[in-house]
Tab-separated table of C-alpha atoms and ligand atoms in Angstrom:
chain	number	residue	atom	x	y	z
A	233	UNK	CA	48.552	-64.226	45.685
A	234	UNK	CA	48.898	-67.737	44.398
A	235	UNK	CA	50.937	-67.544	41.216
A	236	UNK	CA	54.332	-68.684	42.457
A	237	UNK	CA	55.738	-72.153	41.910
A	238	UNK	CA	57.233	-72.266	45.376
A	239	UNK	CA	60.790	-73.157	44.434
A	240	UNK	CA	61.645	-74.264	47.952
A	241	UNK	CA	59.021	-77.021	47.767
A	242	UNK	CA	61.196	-78.732	45.097
A	243	UNK	CA	58.034	-79.812	43.356
A	244	UNK	CA	56.532	-79.891	39.891
A	245	UNK	CA	53.218	-78.856	41.436
A	246	UNK	CA	52.478	-75.276	42.365
A	247	UNK	CA	52.923	-74.809	46.091
A	248	UNK	CA	49.358	-73.679	46.747
A	249	UNK	CA	48.072	-76.991	45.338
A	250	UNK	CA	49.933	-79.038	47.926
A	251	UNK	CA	47.472	-80.378	50.449
A	252	UNK	CA	47.145	-79.640	54.115
A	253	UNK	CA	44.541	-81.488	56.139
A	254	UNK	CA	43.147	-82.944	52.930
A	255	UNK	CA	42.592	-79.629	51.097
A	256	UNK	CA	44.928	-77.576	48.880
A	257	UNK	CA	46.626	-74.656	50.660
A	258	UNK	CA	44.771	-72.150	48.498
A	259	UNK	CA	41.410	-73.667	49.516
A	260	UNK	CA	42.118	-72.880	53.178
A	261	UNK	CA	42.922	-69.257	52.353
A	262	UNK	CA	39.916	-68.549	50.127
A	263	UNK	CA	37.595	-70.292	52.574
A	264	UNK	CA	38.685	-67.868	55.296
A	265	UNK	CA	38.445	-64.922	52.896
A	266	UNK	CA	34.907	-65.934	51.956
A	267	UNK	CA	33.851	-65.852	55.602
A	268	UNK	CA	34.729	-62.120	55.656
A	269	UNK	CA	31.890	-61.602	53.186
A	270	UNK	CA	33.931	-59.588	50.666
A	271	UNK	CA	32.682	-58.061	47.401
A	272	UNK	CA	34.999	-60.355	45.493
A	273	UNK	CA	37.953	-62.683	46.017
A	274	UNK	CA	40.525	-61.996	43.358
A	275	UNK	CA	43.125	-64.733	43.051
A	276	UNK	CA	46.396	-64.061	41.255
A	277	UNK	CA	47.311	-67.229	39.382
A	278	UNK	CA	50.305	-68.202	37.262
A	279	UNK	CA	51.852	-71.593	37.830
A	280	UNK	CA	49.304	-74.288	36.961
A	281	UNK	CA	46.739	-71.534	36.721
A	282	UNK	CA	43.943	-73.869	35.630
A	283	UNK	CA	44.359	-76.276	38.503
A	284	UNK	CA	44.629	-73.439	41.001
A	285	UNK	CA	41.491	-71.810	39.558
A	286	UNK	CA	39.652	-75.105	39.883
A	287	UNK	CA	40.705	-75.516	43.493
A	288	UNK	CA	39.448	-71.988	44.229
A	289	UNK	CA	36.152	-72.416	42.372
A	290	UNK	CA	35.494	-75.704	44.143
A	291	UNK	CA	35.743	-73.858	47.441
A	292	UNK	CA	34.058	-70.482	46.874
A	293	UNK	CA	32.484	-70.651	43.392
A	294	UNK	CA	31.094	-67.438	41.928
A	295	UNK	CA	32.706	-65.184	44.495
A	296	UNK	CA	36.118	-65.749	42.938
A	297	UNK	CA	37.670	-64.042	39.960
A	298	UNK	CA	41.206	-64.338	38.658
A	299	UNK	CA	44.123	-62.271	37.466
A	300	UNK	CA	46.884	-63.921	35.488
A	301	UNK	CA	50.492	-63.244	36.365
A	302	UNK	CA	52.258	-64.921	33.469
A	303	UNK	CA	55.776	-64.423	34.788
A	304	UNK	CA	56.412	-64.387	38.517
A	305	UNK	CA	58.396	-61.232	39.102
A	306	UNK	CA	57.575	-60.823	42.743
A	307	UNK	CA	54.688	-60.124	45.111
A	308	UNK	CA	54.429	-56.496	43.929
A	309	UNK	CA	54.091	-57.685	40.359
A	310	UNK	CA	51.473	-60.206	41.489
A	311	UNK	CA	49.259	-57.424	42.814
A	312	UNK	CA	50.096	-55.331	39.747
A	313	UNK	CA	48.480	-57.996	37.570
A	314	UNK	CA	45.166	-57.265	39.310
A	315	UNK	CA	45.423	-53.522	38.629
A	316	UNK	CA	42.702	-53.291	35.979
A	317	UNK	CA	40.234	-55.126	38.212
A	318	UNK	CA	40.950	-53.263	41.452
A	319	UNK	CA	42.549	-49.870	40.812
A	320	UNK	CA	39.308	-47.931	40.514
A	321	UNK	CA	37.257	-50.088	42.853
A	322	UNK	CA	37.516	-47.498	45.639
A	323	UNK	CA	37.646	-50.252	48.204
A	324	UNK	CA	39.657	-51.841	50.924
A	325	UNK	CA	42.001	-54.460	49.504
A	326	UNK	CA	43.007	-57.213	51.902
A	327	UNK	CA	46.064	-59.040	50.566
A	328	UNK	CA	46.547	-62.652	51.621
A	329	UNK	CA	49.168	-65.174	50.592
A	330	UNK	CA	48.211	-68.542	49.185
A	331	UNK	CA	50.873	-70.168	51.328
A	332	UNK	CA	49.663	-68.836	54.698
A	333	UNK	CA	46.751	-71.224	55.267
A	334	UNK	CA	46.116	-71.112	59.007
A	335	UNK	CA	45.199	-67.461	59.408
A	336	UNK	CA	42.052	-67.188	61.487
A	337	UNK	CA	38.904	-65.338	60.558
A	338	UNK	CA	38.839	-63.563	63.940
A	339	UNK	CA	42.372	-62.271	63.429
A	340	UNK	CA	41.512	-60.865	60.023
A	341	UNK	CA	38.383	-59.225	61.404
A	342	UNK	CA	40.378	-57.482	64.138
A	343	UNK	CA	43.069	-56.532	61.668
A	344	UNK	CA	40.566	-54.910	59.297
A	345	UNK	CA	38.839	-53.108	62.181
A	346	UNK	CA	42.199	-51.781	63.302
A	347	UNK	CA	42.928	-50.582	59.777
A	348	UNK	CA	39.661	-48.654	59.672
A	349	UNK	CA	39.923	-47.173	63.147
A	350	UNK	CA	43.497	-46.015	62.486
A	351	UNK	CA	42.226	-44.511	59.209
A	352	UNK	CA	45.382	-45.906	57.633
A	353	UNK	CA	46.208	-46.138	53.936
A	354	UNK	CA	48.160	-49.309	54.539
A	355	UNK	CA	48.181	-51.802	57.411
A	356	UNK	CA	50.634	-54.634	57.901
A	357	UNK	CA	49.975	-57.666	60.057
A	358	UNK	CA	53.142	-58.527	61.970
A	359	UNK	CA	54.216	-61.094	64.564
A	360	UNK	CA	57.306	-61.622	66.711
A	361	UNK	CA	59.198	-64.845	66.109
A	362	UNK	CA	61.874	-66.635	68.136
A	363	UNK	CA	63.478	-67.485	64.850
A	364	UNK	CA	62.618	-64.916	62.163
A	365	UNK	CA	64.950	-66.415	59.541
A	366	UNK	CA	63.565	-66.171	56.029
A	367	UNK	CA	60.902	-63.556	56.699
A	368	UNK	CA	60.818	-59.860	55.873
A	369	UNK	CA	61.636	-57.761	58.965
A	370	UNK	CA	59.599	-54.786	60.209
A	371	UNK	CA	62.053	-51.933	60.606
A	372	UNK	CA	61.035	-49.155	63.000
A	373	UNK	CA	62.711	-45.875	63.951
A	374	UNK	CA	63.866	-44.956	67.489
A	375	UNK	CA	60.371	-43.833	68.401
A	376	UNK	CA	59.002	-47.186	67.291
A	377	UNK	CA	57.243	-45.824	64.220
A	378	UNK	CA	57.196	-47.985	61.102
A	379	UNK	CA	59.885	-47.255	58.519
A	380	UNK	CA	60.043	-50.112	56.053
A	381	UNK	CA	60.132	-53.856	55.476
A	382	UNK	CA	63.447	-55.460	54.613
A	383	UNK	CA	63.674	-58.992	53.236
A	384	UNK	CA	66.043	-61.461	54.870
A	385	UNK	CA	68.396	-61.516	51.901
A	386	UNK	CA	68.550	-57.711	51.647
A	387	UNK	CA	68.898	-57.134	55.392
A	388	UNK	CA	72.015	-55.976	57.209
A	389	UNK	CA	73.328	-58.035	60.102
A	390	UNK	CA	71.712	-55.541	62.484
A	391	UNK	CA	68.330	-55.693	60.727
A	392	UNK	CA	68.431	-59.480	60.867
A	393	UNK	CA	68.375	-59.240	64.655
A	394	UNK	CA	64.849	-57.829	64.452
A	395	UNK	CA	62.359	-60.444	65.466
A	396	UNK	CA	59.217	-58.671	64.325
A	397	UNK	CA	58.320	-59.985	60.890
A	398	UNK	CA	55.917	-59.219	58.068
A	399	UNK	CA	53.212	-61.875	57.841
A	400	UNK	CA	52.537	-61.020	54.205
A	401	UNK	CA	48.988	-59.946	55.093
A	402	UNK	CA	48.066	-56.335	54.381
A	403	UNK	CA	45.139	-53.945	54.088
A	404	UNK	CA	45.310	-51.180	51.529
A	405	UNK	CA	43.194	-48.404	50.248
A	406	UNK	CA	42.903	-49.485	46.607
A	407	UNK	CA	43.828	-46.082	45.142
A	408	UNK	CA	46.886	-45.628	47.351
A	409	UNK	CA	48.012	-49.182	46.692
A	410	UNK	CA	48.167	-48.864	42.921
A	411	UNK	CA	49.610	-45.356	42.991
A	412	UNK	CA	52.498	-46.587	45.134
A	413	UNK	CA	52.859	-49.838	43.195
A	414	UNK	CA	53.738	-47.863	40.026
A	415	UNK	CA	56.827	-46.629	41.842
A	416	UNK	CA	58.182	-49.988	43.005
A	417	UNK	CA	61.563	-50.866	41.492
A	418	UNK	CA	63.171	-54.305	41.428
A	419	UNK	CA	66.176	-52.918	43.297
A	420	UNK	CA	66.896	-55.878	45.542
A	421	UNK	CA	68.928	-59.056	45.711
A	422	UNK	CA	66.331	-61.094	43.758
A	423	UNK	CA	65.611	-58.378	41.169
A	424	UNK	CA	61.900	-58.746	41.951
A	425	UNK	CA	59.075	-56.282	42.438
A	426	UNK	CA	58.347	-56.443	46.161
A	427	UNK	CA	54.901	-55.614	47.474
A	428	UNK	CA	56.627	-54.854	50.760
A	429	UNK	CA	58.149	-51.709	49.219
A	430	UNK	CA	54.682	-50.238	48.786
A	431	UNK	CA	54.405	-49.546	52.521
A	432	UNK	CA	57.545	-47.406	52.525
A	433	UNK	CA	56.437	-45.563	49.397
A	434	UNK	CA	53.005	-44.765	50.856
A	435	UNK	CA	54.737	-43.473	53.990
A	436	UNK	CA	57.136	-41.271	51.997
A	437	UNK	CA	54.183	-39.782	50.122
A	438	UNK	CA	52.580	-38.744	53.381
A	439	UNK	CA	50.175	-41.694	53.748
A	440	UNK	CA	49.453	-43.461	57.019
A	441	UNK	CA	51.010	-46.892	57.586
A	442	UNK	CA	49.863	-48.921	60.529
A	443	UNK	CA	51.424	-52.114	61.919
A	444	UNK	CA	49.120	-54.560	63.691
A	445	UNK	CA	51.186	-56.812	65.944
A	446	UNK	CA	49.435	-60.151	66.384
A	447	UNK	CA	50.299	-62.525	69.240
A	448	UNK	CA	49.868	-65.934	67.611
A	449	UNK	CA	52.815	-66.526	65.325
A	450	UNK	CA	51.768	-69.994	64.200
A	451	UNK	CA	48.664	-68.615	62.570
A	452	UNK	CA	50.636	-66.558	60.103
A	453	UNK	CA	53.523	-68.919	59.420
A	454	UNK	CA	54.000	-69.369	55.717
A	455	UNK	CA	54.656	-72.763	54.227
A	456	UNK	CA	57.768	-72.679	52.121
A	457	UNK	CA	59.181	-76.197	52.362
A	458	UNK	CA	57.823	-79.716	52.676
A	459	UNK	CA	59.283	-79.867	56.155
A	460	UNK	CA	57.055	-76.932	57.142
A	461	UNK	CA	54.094	-78.532	55.393
A	462	UNK	CA	54.608	-81.710	57.451
A	463	UNK	CA	54.867	-79.662	60.666
A	464	UNK	CA	51.569	-77.948	59.893
A	465	UNK	CA	49.918	-81.237	59.031
A	466	UNK	CA	51.073	-82.552	62.368
A	467	UNK	CA	49.703	-79.493	64.176
A	468	UNK	CA	46.299	-79.764	62.546
A	469	UNK	CA	46.157	-83.482	63.209
A	470	UNK	CA	47.105	-83.168	66.853
A	471	UNK	CA	44.519	-80.460	67.362
A	472	UNK	CA	41.805	-82.612	65.751
A	473	UNK	CA	42.703	-85.645	67.882
A	474	UNK	CA	42.904	-83.621	71.059
A	475	UNK	CA	39.481	-82.165	70.379
A	476	UNK	CA	38.046	-85.647	69.833
A	477	UNK	CA	39.527	-86.869	73.109
A	478	UNK	CA	38.576	-83.854	75.213
A	479	UNK	CA	35.249	-82.802	73.696
A	480	UNK	CA	33.875	-86.016	72.220
A	481	UNK	CA	35.199	-88.716	74.545
A	482	UNK	CA	37.058	-90.793	71.977
A	483	UNK	CA	39.859	-93.116	73.137
A	484	UNK	CA	43.085	-93.147	71.184
A	485	UNK	CA	45.452	-95.971	72.122
A	486	UNK	CA	48.302	-93.883	70.685
A	487	UNK	CA	47.297	-90.339	69.641
A	488	UNK	CA	50.662	-89.739	68.000
A	489	UNK	CA	49.969	-92.532	65.524
A	490	UNK	CA	46.469	-91.714	64.401
A	491	UNK	CA	45.629	-89.738	61.273
A	492	UNK	CA	42.265	-88.075	61.594
A	493	UNK	CA	40.775	-85.434	59.335
A	494	UNK	CA	39.678	-82.238	61.050
A	495	UNK	CA	36.231	-82.714	59.482
A	496	UNK	CA	35.695	-86.146	61.022
A	497	UNK	CA	33.068	-86.654	63.740
A	498	UNK	CA	33.480	-89.556	66.158
A	499	UNK	CA	31.137	-90.568	68.971
A	500	UNK	CA	31.954	-91.227	72.623
A	501	UNK	CA	33.634	-94.404	73.815
A	502	UNK	CA	34.827	-95.268	70.364
A	503	UNK	CA	38.355	-96.710	70.509
A	504	UNK	CA	40.901	-95.940	67.834
A	505	UNK	CA	43.961	-98.196	67.654
A	506	UNK	CA	47.355	-97.063	66.328
A	507	UNK	CA	47.889	-96.404	62.625
A	508	UNK	CA	44.287	-95.730	61.781
A	509	UNK	CA	43.575	-93.169	59.038
A	510	UNK	CA	40.242	-91.387	58.937
A	511	UNK	CA	39.835	-89.056	55.995
A	512	UNK	CA	37.372	-86.470	54.717
A	513	UNK	CA	33.869	-86.042	56.061
A	514	UNK	CA	33.683	-89.323	57.922
A	515	UNK	CA	31.139	-89.776	60.707
A	516	UNK	CA	31.599	-92.570	63.240
A	517	UNK	CA	29.091	-93.368	65.979
A	518	UNK	CA	29.509	-94.291	69.650
A	519	UNK	CA	31.188	-97.345	71.067
A	520	UNK	CA	32.915	-98.410	67.858
A	521	UNK	CA	36.280	-100.152	67.718
A	522	UNK	CA	38.626	-99.306	64.872
A	523	UNK	CA	41.644	-101.593	64.786
A	524	UNK	CA	45.102	-100.911	63.399
A	525	UNK	CA	45.732	-100.249	59.758
A	526	UNK	CA	42.160	-99.331	58.893
A	527	UNK	CA	41.507	-96.479	56.473
A	528	UNK	CA	38.055	-94.915	56.460
A	529	UNK	CA	37.328	-92.204	53.904
A	530	UNK	CA	34.147	-90.128	53.474
A	531	UNK	CA	32.057	-92.818	55.116
A	532	UNK	CA	29.428	-93.094	57.815
A	533	UNK	CA	29.446	-95.661	60.618
A	534	UNK	CA	26.666	-96.243	63.146
A	535	UNK	CA	27.169	-97.228	66.801
A	536	UNK	CA	28.983	-100.313	68.089
A	537	UNK	CA	30.641	-101.055	64.766
A	538	UNK	CA	33.878	-103.061	64.777
A	539	UNK	CA	36.366	-102.475	62.008
A	540	UNK	CA	39.101	-105.085	62.235
A	541	UNK	CA	42.685	-104.595	61.168
A	542	UNK	CA	43.694	-103.398	57.716
A	543	UNK	CA	40.252	-102.775	56.301
A	544	UNK	CA	39.603	-100.027	53.739
A	545	UNK	CA	36.260	-98.272	53.687
A	546	UNK	CA	35.652	-95.570	51.103
A	547	UNK	CA	32.426	-93.659	50.343
A	548	UNK	CA	30.372	-96.261	52.178
A	549	UNK	CA	27.862	-96.660	54.962
A	550	UNK	CA	27.899	-99.131	57.827
A	551	UNK	CA	24.939	-99.248	60.208
A	552	UNK	CA	25.071	-100.090	63.901
A	553	UNK	CA	26.454	-103.359	65.282
A	554	UNK	CA	28.172	-104.435	62.067
A	555	UNK	CA	31.622	-106.012	61.910
A	556	UNK	CA	34.073	-105.608	59.049
A	557	UNK	CA	37.432	-107.212	58.332
A	558	UNK	CA	40.200	-107.974	58.833
A	559	UNK	CA	41.429	-107.128	55.325
A	560	UNK	CA	38.032	-106.154	53.942
A	561	UNK	CA	37.429	-103.520	51.261
A	562	UNK	CA	34.194	-101.546	51.044
A	563	UNK	CA	33.882	-98.938	48.335
A	564	UNK	CA	31.577	-96.983	45.984
A	565	UNK	CA	28.608	-96.728	48.251
A	566	UNK	CA	28.713	-100.142	49.842
A	567	UNK	CA	25.970	-100.311	52.456
A	568	UNK	CA	25.874	-102.714	55.395
A	569	UNK	CA	22.585	-102.651	57.258
A	570	UNK	CA	22.426	-103.389	60.990
A	571	UNK	CA	24.280	-106.459	62.253
A	572	UNK	CA	25.665	-107.370	58.834
A	573	UNK	CA	29.143	-108.899	58.898
A	574	UNK	CA	31.871	-108.810	56.296
A	575	UNK	CA	34.942	-110.884	57.093
A	576	UNK	CA	38.444	-111.615	55.829
A	577	UNK	CA	39.337	-110.671	52.275
A	578	UNK	CA	35.861	-109.639	51.230
A	579	UNK	CA	35.376	-106.799	48.768
A	580	UNK	CA	32.012	-105.060	48.625
A	581	UNK	CA	31.473	-102.585	45.814
A	582	UNK	CA	28.254	-100.632	45.185
A	583	UNK	CA	26.281	-103.294	47.015
A	584	UNK	CA	23.862	-103.501	49.900
A	585	UNK	CA	23.897	-106.226	52.524
A	586	UNK	CA	20.661	-106.082	54.479
A	587	UNK	CA	20.144	-106.762	58.196
A	588	UNK	CA	22.083	-109.632	59.679
A	589	UNK	CA	23.572	-110.850	56.411
A	590	UNK	CA	27.066	-112.366	56.527
A	591	UNK	CA	29.884	-112.721	54.014
A	592	UNK	CA	32.687	-114.047	56.141
A	593	UNK	CA	35.491	-115.083	53.792
A	594	UNK	CA	37.132	-114.388	50.428
A	595	UNK	CA	34.315	-112.894	48.360
A	596	UNK	CA	33.674	-110.242	45.749
A	597	UNK	CA	30.246	-108.674	45.955
A	598	UNK	CA	29.774	-106.021	43.279
A	599	UNK	CA	26.545	-104.359	42.064
A	600	UNK	CA	24.592	-106.666	44.337
A	601	UNK	CA	21.572	-106.311	46.584
A	602	UNK	CA	21.498	-108.989	49.235
A	603	UNK	CA	18.510	-109.551	51.497
A	604	UNK	CA	18.257	-110.115	55.240
A	605	UNK	CA	19.810	-113.026	57.182
A	606	UNK	CA	21.494	-114.381	54.077
A	607	UNK	CA	24.795	-116.244	54.309
A	608	UNK	CA	27.352	-115.802	51.565
A	609	UNK	CA	29.711	-118.809	51.600
A	610	UNK	CA	33.487	-118.539	51.332
A	611	UNK	CA	34.793	-117.752	47.886
A	612	UNK	CA	31.489	-116.484	46.435
A	613	UNK	CA	31.913	-114.141	43.503
A	614	UNK	CA	29.408	-111.944	41.724
A	615	UNK	CA	30.564	-112.096	38.102
A	616	UNK	CA	29.210	-108.611	37.414
A	617	UNK	CA	31.236	-107.658	34.364
A	618	UNK	CA	30.916	-109.274	30.964
A	619	UNK	CA	33.804	-107.325	29.491
A	620	UNK	CA	31.541	-104.481	28.345
A	621	UNK	CA	28.867	-103.826	30.934
A	622	UNK	CA	28.272	-104.200	34.636
A	623	UNK	CA	25.235	-106.257	35.696
A	624	UNK	CA	23.284	-106.597	38.896
A	625	UNK	CA	22.928	-109.550	41.224
A	626	UNK	CA	19.947	-109.823	43.532
A	627	UNK	CA	19.918	-112.301	46.392
A	628	UNK	CA	16.752	-112.343	48.471
A	629	UNK	CA	16.222	-112.992	52.204
A	630	UNK	CA	17.397	-116.105	54.064
A	631	UNK	CA	19.463	-117.512	51.220
A	632	UNK	CA	22.441	-119.848	51.775
A	633	UNK	CA	24.968	-119.321	49.039
A	634	UNK	CA	27.327	-122.314	49.051
A	635	UNK	CA	31.105	-121.959	49.065
A	636	UNK	CA	32.719	-120.982	45.784
A	637	UNK	CA	29.466	-120.072	44.033
A	638	UNK	CA	29.809	-117.953	40.884
A	639	UNK	CA	26.796	-115.720	40.334
A	640	UNK	CA	26.841	-114.722	36.672
A	641	UNK	CA	24.954	-111.426	36.555
A	642	UNK	CA	22.343	-110.335	35.798
A	643	UNK	CA	20.885	-112.960	38.075
A	644	UNK	CA	18.477	-113.340	40.977
A	645	UNK	CA	18.446	-115.898	43.746
A	646	UNK	CA	14.999	-116.338	45.313
A	647	UNK	CA	14.273	-116.254	49.040
A	648	UNK	CA	15.256	-119.251	51.200
A	649	UNK	CA	17.123	-120.957	48.355
A	650	UNK	CA	20.513	-122.670	48.519
A	651	UNK	CA	23.331	-123.059	46.033
A	652	UNK	CA	25.634	-126.070	46.251
A	653	UNK	CA	29.383	-125.636	46.643
A	654	UNK	CA	31.034	-124.736	43.347
A	655	UNK	CA	27.766	-123.814	41.576
A	656	UNK	CA	27.943	-121.548	38.570
A	657	UNK	CA	24.595	-119.784	38.615
A	658	UNK	CA	23.714	-118.443	35.168
A	659	UNK	CA	19.886	-118.394	35.463
A	660	UNK	CA	17.555	-117.018	38.102
A	661	UNK	CA	17.009	-119.356	41.020
A	662	UNK	CA	13.371	-119.633	42.131
A	663	UNK	CA	12.545	-119.275	45.843
A	664	UNK	CA	12.816	-122.327	48.100
A	665	UNK	CA	15.045	-124.327	45.762
A	666	UNK	CA	18.411	-126.015	45.892
A	667	UNK	CA	20.543	-125.493	42.815
A	668	UNK	CA	23.936	-127.030	42.077
A	669	UNK	CA	26.370	-127.821	39.268
A	670	UNK	CA	27.906	-126.066	36.263
A	671	UNK	CA	25.752	-124.437	35.082
A	672	UNK	CA	23.591	-124.716	38.185
A	673	UNK	CA	20.259	-126.517	37.867
A	674	UNK	CA	17.395	-126.961	40.322
A	675	UNK	CA	17.975	-130.236	42.209
A	676	UNK	CA	15.025	-130.089	44.550
A	677	UNK	CA	12.447	-127.852	46.144
A	678	UNK	CA	13.119	-127.061	49.779
A	679	UNK	CA	10.351	-127.350	52.314
A	680	UNK	CA	9.518	-124.023	53.861
A	681	UNK	CA	10.125	-123.571	57.507
B	54	LIG	C1	56.844	-62.736	51.572
B	54	LIG	C2	57.219	-61.307	51.965
B	54	LIG	C3	57.929	-61.332	53.308
B	54	LIG	C4	57.045	-62.003	54.349
B	54	LIG	C5	56.591	-63.378	53.865
B	54	LIG	C6	55.539	-63.919	54.823
B	54	LIG	C7	57.695	-60.099	49.897
B	54	LIG	C8	58.731	-59.514	49.024
B	54	LIG	N1	58.117	-60.720	50.979
B	54	LIG	O1	58.066	-63.451	51.379
B	54	LIG	O2	58.233	-60.010	53.723
B	54	LIG	O3	57.753	-62.097	55.581
B	54	LIG	O4	56.012	-63.316	52.556
B	54	LIG	O5	55.129	-65.217	54.491
B	54	LIG	O6	56.508	-59.959	49.611
B	54	LIG	N2	53.588	-64.901	44.608
B	54	LIG	C9	52.987	-64.619	43.425
B	54	LIG	N3	53.717	-64.073	42.415
B	54	LIG	C10	55.029	-63.797	42.550
B	54	LIG	C11	55.659	-64.083	43.780
B	54	LIG	C12	54.899	-64.631	44.795
B	54	LIG	O7	51.793	-64.849	43.236
B	54	LIG	O8	55.620	-63.299	41.584
B	54	LIG	C13	52.788	-65.481	45.680
B	54	LIG	C14	53.239	-66.870	46.048
B	54	LIG	O9	52.563	-67.848	45.282
B	54	LIG	C15	52.895	-66.960	47.525
B	54	LIG	C16	52.973	-65.515	47.990
B	54	LIG	O10	52.899	-64.716	46.841
B	54	LIG	O11	51.615	-67.461	47.723
B	54	LIG	C17	54.231	-65.213	48.799
B	54	LIG	O12	55.361	-65.439	47.978
B	54	LIG	P1	56.721	-66.018	48.553
B	54	LIG	O13	57.674	-66.145	47.427
B	54	LIG	O14	56.470	-67.243	49.341
B	54	LIG	O15	57.181	-64.833	49.498
B	54	LIG	P2	58.190	-64.928	50.721
B	54	LIG	O16	59.567	-65.058	50.226
B	54	LIG	O17	57.711	-65.939	51.676
B	55	LIG	CA1	56.144	-67.559	51.649
């Protein structure tokens, strides 16, 4: 169920599209569902249906199909909208909520097994909470047998004392589910069709209802507000950092001020300073140092790499023993080969710096391939854009590019050449030459050595 807006989020975006650990809530849920190897994953969509469908398809592709709930009249109505697709499927229907993202595969497996072994028509996953406020309560009779679920707002003072709550996760026999669903009335405080009423109806009609009490309450906590979303984010983050410290041998100077994606891999003896953000599928090698304010997204770093303060590295690759920053920006598949160095205020876009090459200060290197052991002087710019198209710059091995050189692409600078300070290079520079001036001309041939 993922059709609701999530009023309590106070958002224009559907709740299930809000991100947790870098992925929309709904992506977490369908990913877990997929691991159960079901016949199909049917997602009930309504608010921002297209975006929600896209988020689902991106995660599980073909396995997903959709039912539209145009008006959100409650969780019962949400399941009702899938009637034509499921009613005659003669199958087990596992109902999950799009806003309960941390449910574990193992828990669902046990829950389903329990449903089968109890030969129940309906099973409800419940937990006990210290503070059950806001959840539907599991009401039992004196003998402890299940009677019904009562929502917070419809509950009596006595019922509100019950600490066992409905997680919103259920197993149903498809036939029983839709037979009972036809009888649900919106006779409650919100005037909605509650899926929770189905359990009571199945029971009244002589069906078997089984409650599976699970011990880990956090796993089934729903996200209803941004405060809860932030708490979950914090939980996931802490768990990821703890794992990196304990299992991988990563040092965090201040684990409470590091922001590390759960998908990140970091090698031993790497040191992470405070206020570092590592996003997406980033892989960092051993013995690296990542200083404060760095953000590294979907990138790969070798061993013994130093990232100095406030550098941004996105979709890029940095081989071993490189240094970057402070205040450097690598993006769009920038590649630094071993021992390359990029210093203060240098931007590298879609460019490769080969082994041992240095660009230490104030440069823009875009669409460039730069050879080995080359030095890029302060203030060098690849003028890669003529207003319409991007062009390539090629700088070969052992070149010395003088300070403030403009390389007007497309252009090539031959091996072992030099450009004088302030050169504007508009034509290819042959190997072993010194060029200078505006536009730059060959001044002399350099002796090889
Ligand atoms: C629901 C349960 C409550 C349980 C809680 C657990 C009901 C009536 N109550 O309450 O007993 O303790 O979950 O988290 O079911 N949705 C739709 N269409 C709708 C309404 C909701 O698709 O018309 C979807 C929402 O997008 C959401 C899910 O169903 O993903 C749950 O809806 P929500 O409004 O959050 O239910 P709760 O009030 O939390
Ligand atoms: Ca909820």
